[in-house]
Amino acid sequence: MEFLEAAIDEARQGLAEGGIPIGSVVVHGGRIVGRGHNRRVQSGSSILHAEMDALERVGRRPARFYRECTLYTTLSPCAMCSGAIVLYGIPRVVIGENRSFTGEEAWLAERGVELEVVQDPACIALMREFMASRPDLWAEDIGA
């Protein structure tokens, strides 16, 4: 999956920067229009999750644009990111894995968002290794 691979590349970049290895890309018309990774550590941000970073990098677009997009993310989206997905009407989300964390998938599905969970081995390994090495930072990121 080309676009999930791009999200994984973003996750690896975030890890290399000393952050949390979660990546995301927004795709419209078969091309990436926004890419991002969790930048909470790097930016000292309380909200800059991968999905939020990717959406920020899409830029200001009309609502109909987002309704034609697919969001790819390496990890199941949290409540904040799921809210943004619903707010902008993104109809489809491809999730690299949800074994490490199952976000608001049921809530998204109830609102008509099509979800595809891949259980990609690279996504699973990135999160397992990170959670084992930095449980403090992981707990901070998910609000525990």
PDB file of C-alpha atoms in Angstrom:
ATOM      1  CA  MET A   1       0.000   0.000   0.000  1.00  0.00           C
ATOM      2  CA  GLU A   2       1.821   3.026  -1.317  1.00  0.00           C
ATOM      3  CA  PHE A   3       0.019   5.594   0.841  1.00  0.00           C
ATOM      4  CA  LEU A   4       0.328   3.605   4.050  1.00  0.00           C
ATOM      5  CA  GLU A   5       4.059   3.312   3.308  1.00  0.00           C
ATOM      6  CA  ALA A   6       4.209   7.108   3.108  1.00  0.00           C
ATOM      7  CA  ALA A   7       2.520   7.317   6.521  1.00  0.00           C
ATOM      8  CA  ILE A   8       5.051   4.806   7.891  1.00  0.00           C
ATOM      9  CA  ASP A   9       7.873   6.958   6.507  1.00  0.00           C
ATOM     10  CA  GLU A  10       6.372   9.898   8.394  1.00  0.00           C
ATOM     11  CA  ALA A  11       6.218   7.819  11.593  1.00  0.00           C
ATOM     12  CA  ARG A  12       9.878   6.868  11.222  1.00  0.00           C
ATOM     13  CA  GLN A  13      10.790  10.509  10.669  1.00  0.00           C
ATOM     14  CA  GLY A  14       8.974  11.472  13.866  1.00  0.00           C
ATOM     15  CA  LEU A  15      10.866   8.800  15.797  1.00  0.00           C
ATOM     16  CA  ALA A  16      14.183   9.970  14.331  1.00  0.00           C
ATOM     17  CA  GLU A  17      13.360  13.495  15.558  1.00  0.00           C
ATOM     18  CA  GLY A  18      12.881  12.177  19.102  1.00  0.00           C
ATOM     19  CA  GLY A  19       9.098  12.084  18.884  1.00  0.00           C
ATOM     20  CA  ILE A  20       6.321   9.527  18.860  1.00  0.00           C
ATOM     21  CA  PRO A  21       6.327   7.208  15.810  1.00  0.00           C
ATOM     22  CA  ILE A  22       2.892   7.856  14.359  1.00  0.00           C
ATOM     23  CA  GLY A  23       2.474   9.105  10.797  1.00  0.00           C
ATOM     24  CA  SER A  24      -0.379  10.117   8.538  1.00  0.00           C
ATOM     25  CA  VAL A  25      -1.068  11.243   4.990  1.00  0.00           C
ATOM     26  CA  VAL A  26      -4.135  12.724   3.346  1.00  0.00           C
ATOM     27  CA  VAL A  27      -4.826  11.571  -0.209  1.00  0.00           C
ATOM     28  CA  HIS A  28      -7.028  13.295  -2.778  1.00  0.00           C
ATOM     29  CA  GLY A  29      -7.419  12.141  -6.368  1.00  0.00           C
ATOM     30  CA  GLY A  30      -4.695   9.531  -6.052  1.00  0.00           C
ATOM     31  CA  ARG A  31      -1.998  11.856  -4.711  1.00  0.00           C
ATOM     32  CA  ILE A  32      -0.771  12.910  -1.300  1.00  0.00           C
ATOM     33  CA  VAL A  33      -1.923  16.430  -0.472  1.00  0.00           C
ATOM     34  CA  GLY A  34      -0.853  16.500   3.175  1.00  0.00           C
ATOM     35  CA  ARG A  35       1.628  14.502   5.226  1.00  0.00           C
ATOM     36  CA  GLY A  36       2.520  14.684   8.858  1.00  0.00           C
ATOM     37  CA  HIS A  37       3.718  12.934  11.958  1.00  0.00           C
ATOM     38  CA  ASN A  38       3.205  13.313  15.662  1.00  0.00           C
ATOM     39  CA  ARG A  39       5.126  16.465  16.590  1.00  0.00           C
ATOM     40  CA  ARG A  40       4.025  16.937  20.190  1.00  0.00           C
ATOM     41  CA  VAL A  41       7.555  16.490  21.537  1.00  0.00           C
ATOM     42  CA  GLN A  42       9.359  18.367  18.775  1.00  0.00           C
ATOM     43  CA  SER A  43       6.972  21.351  18.823  1.00  0.00           C
ATOM     44  CA  GLY A  44       6.027  21.329  22.497  1.00  0.00           C
ATOM     45  CA  SER A  45       2.430  20.994  21.319  1.00  0.00           C
ATOM     46  CA  SER A  46      -0.548  19.573  23.157  1.00  0.00           C
ATOM     47  CA  ILE A  47      -2.455  18.715  19.982  1.00  0.00           C
ATOM     48  CA  LEU A  48      -0.062  18.007  17.124  1.00  0.00           C
ATOM     49  CA  HIS A  49      -0.878  14.356  16.506  1.00  0.00           C
ATOM     50  CA  ALA A  50       0.010  12.872  13.110  1.00  0.00           C
ATOM     51  CA  GLU A  51      -3.490  13.249  11.684  1.00  0.00           C
ATOM     52  CA  MET A  52      -3.738  16.855  12.860  1.00  0.00           C
ATOM     53  CA  ASP A  53      -0.303  17.617  11.380  1.00  0.00           C
ATOM     54  CA  ALA A  54      -1.267  16.084   8.033  1.00  0.00           C
ATOM     55  CA  LEU A  55      -4.569  18.000   7.953  1.00  0.00           C
ATOM     56  CA  GLU A  56      -2.751  21.226   8.830  1.00  0.00           C
ATOM     57  CA  ARG A  57      -0.422  20.661   5.902  1.00  0.00           C
ATOM     58  CA  VAL A  58      -3.328  20.125   3.492  1.00  0.00           C
ATOM     59  CA  GLY A  59      -4.114  23.764   4.096  1.00  0.00           C
ATOM     60  CA  ARG A  60      -7.345  25.637   3.814  1.00  0.00           C
ATOM     61  CA  ARG A  61      -9.667  23.905   1.359  1.00  0.00           C
ATOM     62  CA  PRO A  62     -13.409  23.935   0.718  1.00  0.00           C
ATOM     63  CA  ALA A  63     -15.472  21.329   2.559  1.00  0.00           C
ATOM     64  CA  ARG A  64     -16.158  19.346  -0.625  1.00  0.00           C
ATOM     65  CA  PHE A  65     -12.408  18.769  -1.045  1.00  0.00           C
ATOM     66  CA  TYR A  66     -12.156  16.891   2.266  1.00  0.00           C
ATOM     67  CA  ARG A  67     -15.225  14.816   1.378  1.00  0.00           C
ATOM     68  CA  GLU A  68     -13.159  13.386  -1.510  1.00  0.00           C
ATOM     69  CA  CYS A  69     -10.124  12.438   0.612  1.00  0.00           C
ATOM     70  CA  THR A  70      -8.817   9.324   2.320  1.00  0.00           C
ATOM     71  CA  LEU A  71      -6.723   9.636   5.448  1.00  0.00           C
ATOM     72  CA  TYR A  72      -4.015   7.015   6.052  1.00  0.00           C
ATOM     73  CA  THR A  73      -2.652   6.711   9.569  1.00  0.00           C
ATOM     74  CA  THR A  74      -0.249   4.260  11.158  1.00  0.00           C
ATOM     75  CA  LEU A  75      -2.319   3.990  14.366  1.00  0.00           C
ATOM     76  CA  SER A  76      -6.017   4.087  15.187  1.00  0.00           C
ATOM     77  CA  PRO A  77      -7.118   7.729  15.592  1.00  0.00           C
ATOM     78  CA  CYS A  78      -7.761   9.140  19.067  1.00  0.00           C
ATOM     79  CA  ALA A  79     -10.868  11.118  19.995  1.00  0.00           C
ATOM     80  CA  MET A  80      -9.336  14.455  18.971  1.00  0.00           C
ATOM     81  CA  CYS A  81      -8.221  13.248  15.548  1.00  0.00           C
ATOM     82  CA  SER A  82     -11.482  11.372  15.002  1.00  0.00           C
ATOM     83  CA  GLY A  83     -13.353  14.593  15.705  1.00  0.00           C
ATOM     84  CA  ALA A  84     -11.347  16.368  13.016  1.00  0.00           C
ATOM     85  CA  ILE A  85     -12.049  13.545  10.560  1.00  0.00           C
ATOM     86  CA  VAL A  86     -15.783  13.874  11.164  1.00  0.00           C
ATOM     87  CA  LEU A  87     -15.679  17.688  11.237  1.00  0.00           C
ATOM     88  CA  TYR A  88     -14.131  17.813   7.776  1.00  0.00           C
ATOM     89  CA  GLY A  89     -16.243  14.966   6.414  1.00  0.00           C
ATOM     90  CA  ILE A  90     -13.373  12.685   5.429  1.00  0.00           C
ATOM     91  CA  PRO A  91     -15.232   9.567   4.287  1.00  0.00           C
ATOM     92  CA  ARG A  92     -12.494   6.925   4.513  1.00  0.00           C
ATOM     93  CA  VAL A  93      -9.663   6.141   6.918  1.00  0.00           C
ATOM     94  CA  VAL A  94      -7.036   3.435   6.435  1.00  0.00           C
ATOM     95  CA  ILE A  95      -5.481   2.424   9.753  1.00  0.00           C
ATOM     96  CA  GLY A  96      -2.073   0.744   9.860  1.00  0.00           C
ATOM     97  CA  GLU A  97      -2.802  -0.994  13.152  1.00  0.00           C
ATOM     98  CA  ASN A  98      -5.064  -0.902  16.182  1.00  0.00           C
ATOM     99  CA  ARG A  99      -3.471  -3.535  18.428  1.00  0.00           C
ATOM    100  CA  SER A 100      -1.369  -0.996  20.309  1.00  0.00           C
ATOM    101  CA  PHE A 101      -4.260   1.441  20.690  1.00  0.00           C
ATOM    102  CA  THR A 102      -7.848   1.292  19.516  1.00  0.00           C
ATOM    103  CA  GLY A 103      -9.093   4.808  19.164  1.00  0.00           C
ATOM    104  CA  GLU A 104     -12.570   5.963  18.270  1.00  0.00           C
ATOM    105  CA  GLU A 105     -13.196   3.455  15.487  1.00  0.00           C
ATOM    106  CA  ALA A 106     -16.731   2.584  16.602  1.00  0.00           C
ATOM    107  CA  TRP A 107     -17.597   6.274  16.895  1.00  0.00           C
ATOM    108  CA  LEU A 108     -16.218   6.971  13.404  1.00  0.00           C
ATOM    109  CA  ALA A 109     -18.123   4.017  11.916  1.00  0.00           C
ATOM    110  CA  GLU A 110     -21.345   5.203  13.572  1.00  0.00           C
ATOM    111  CA  ARG A 111     -20.880   8.478  11.725  1.00  0.00           C
ATOM    112  CA  GLY A 112     -20.490   6.809   8.361  1.00  0.00           C
ATOM    113  CA  VAL A 113     -16.706   6.823   8.048  1.00  0.00           C
ATOM    114  CA  GLU A 114     -15.432   3.778   6.162  1.00  0.00           C
ATOM    115  CA  LEU A 115     -12.563   2.170   8.070  1.00  0.00           C
ATOM    116  CA  GLU A 116      -9.973  -0.288   6.852  1.00  0.00           C
ATOM    117  CA  VAL A 117      -7.642  -1.749   9.487  1.00  0.00           C
ATOM    118  CA  VAL A 118      -4.562  -3.318   7.902  1.00  0.00           C
ATOM    119  CA  GLN A 119      -2.591  -4.683  10.929  1.00  0.00           C
ATOM    120  CA  ASP A 120       0.620  -3.826   9.115  1.00  0.00           C
ATOM    121  CA  PRO A 121       3.657  -5.527  10.728  1.00  0.00           C
ATOM    122  CA  ALA A 122       5.849  -2.403  10.414  1.00  0.00           C
ATOM    123  CA  CYS A 123       3.245  -0.247  12.161  1.00  0.00           C
ATOM    124  CA  ILE A 124       2.834  -2.805  14.941  1.00  0.00           C
ATOM    125  CA  ALA A 125       6.601  -3.120  15.446  1.00  0.00           C
ATOM    126  CA  LEU A 126       7.148   0.655  15.535  1.00  0.00           C
ATOM    127  CA  MET A 127       4.576   1.118  18.280  1.00  0.00           C
ATOM    128  CA  ARG A 128       5.540  -1.944  20.328  1.00  0.00           C
ATOM    129  CA  GLU A 129       9.190  -0.919  20.382  1.00  0.00           C
ATOM    130  CA  PHE A 130       8.318   2.676  21.225  1.00  0.00           C
ATOM    131  CA  MET A 131       5.853   1.756  23.972  1.00  0.00           C
ATOM    132  CA  ALA A 132       8.431  -0.562  25.554  1.00  0.00           C
ATOM    133  CA  SER A 133      11.244   2.000  25.417  1.00  0.00           C
ATOM    134  CA  ARG A 134       9.255   5.158  26.283  1.00  0.00           C
ATOM    135  CA  PRO A 135       6.139   4.206  28.302  1.00  0.00           C
ATOM    136  CA  ASP A 136       6.175   7.630  29.983  1.00  0.00           C
ATOM    137  CA  LEU A 137       5.972   9.499  26.689  1.00  0.00           C
ATOM    138  CA  TRP A 138       3.356   7.113  25.321  1.00  0.00           C
ATOM    139  CA  ALA A 139       1.172   7.610  28.429  1.00  0.00           C
ATOM    140  CA  GLU A 140       1.519  11.382  28.056  1.00  0.00           C
ATOM    141  CA  ASP A 141       0.498  11.256  24.391  1.00  0.00           C
ATOM    142  CA  ILE A 142      -2.713   9.319  25.039  1.00  0.00           C
ATOM    143  CA  GLY A 143      -3.576  11.342  28.140  1.00  0.00           C
ATOM    144  CA  ALA A 144      -3.016   8.568  30.666  1.00  0.00           C
TER     145      ALA A 144
END
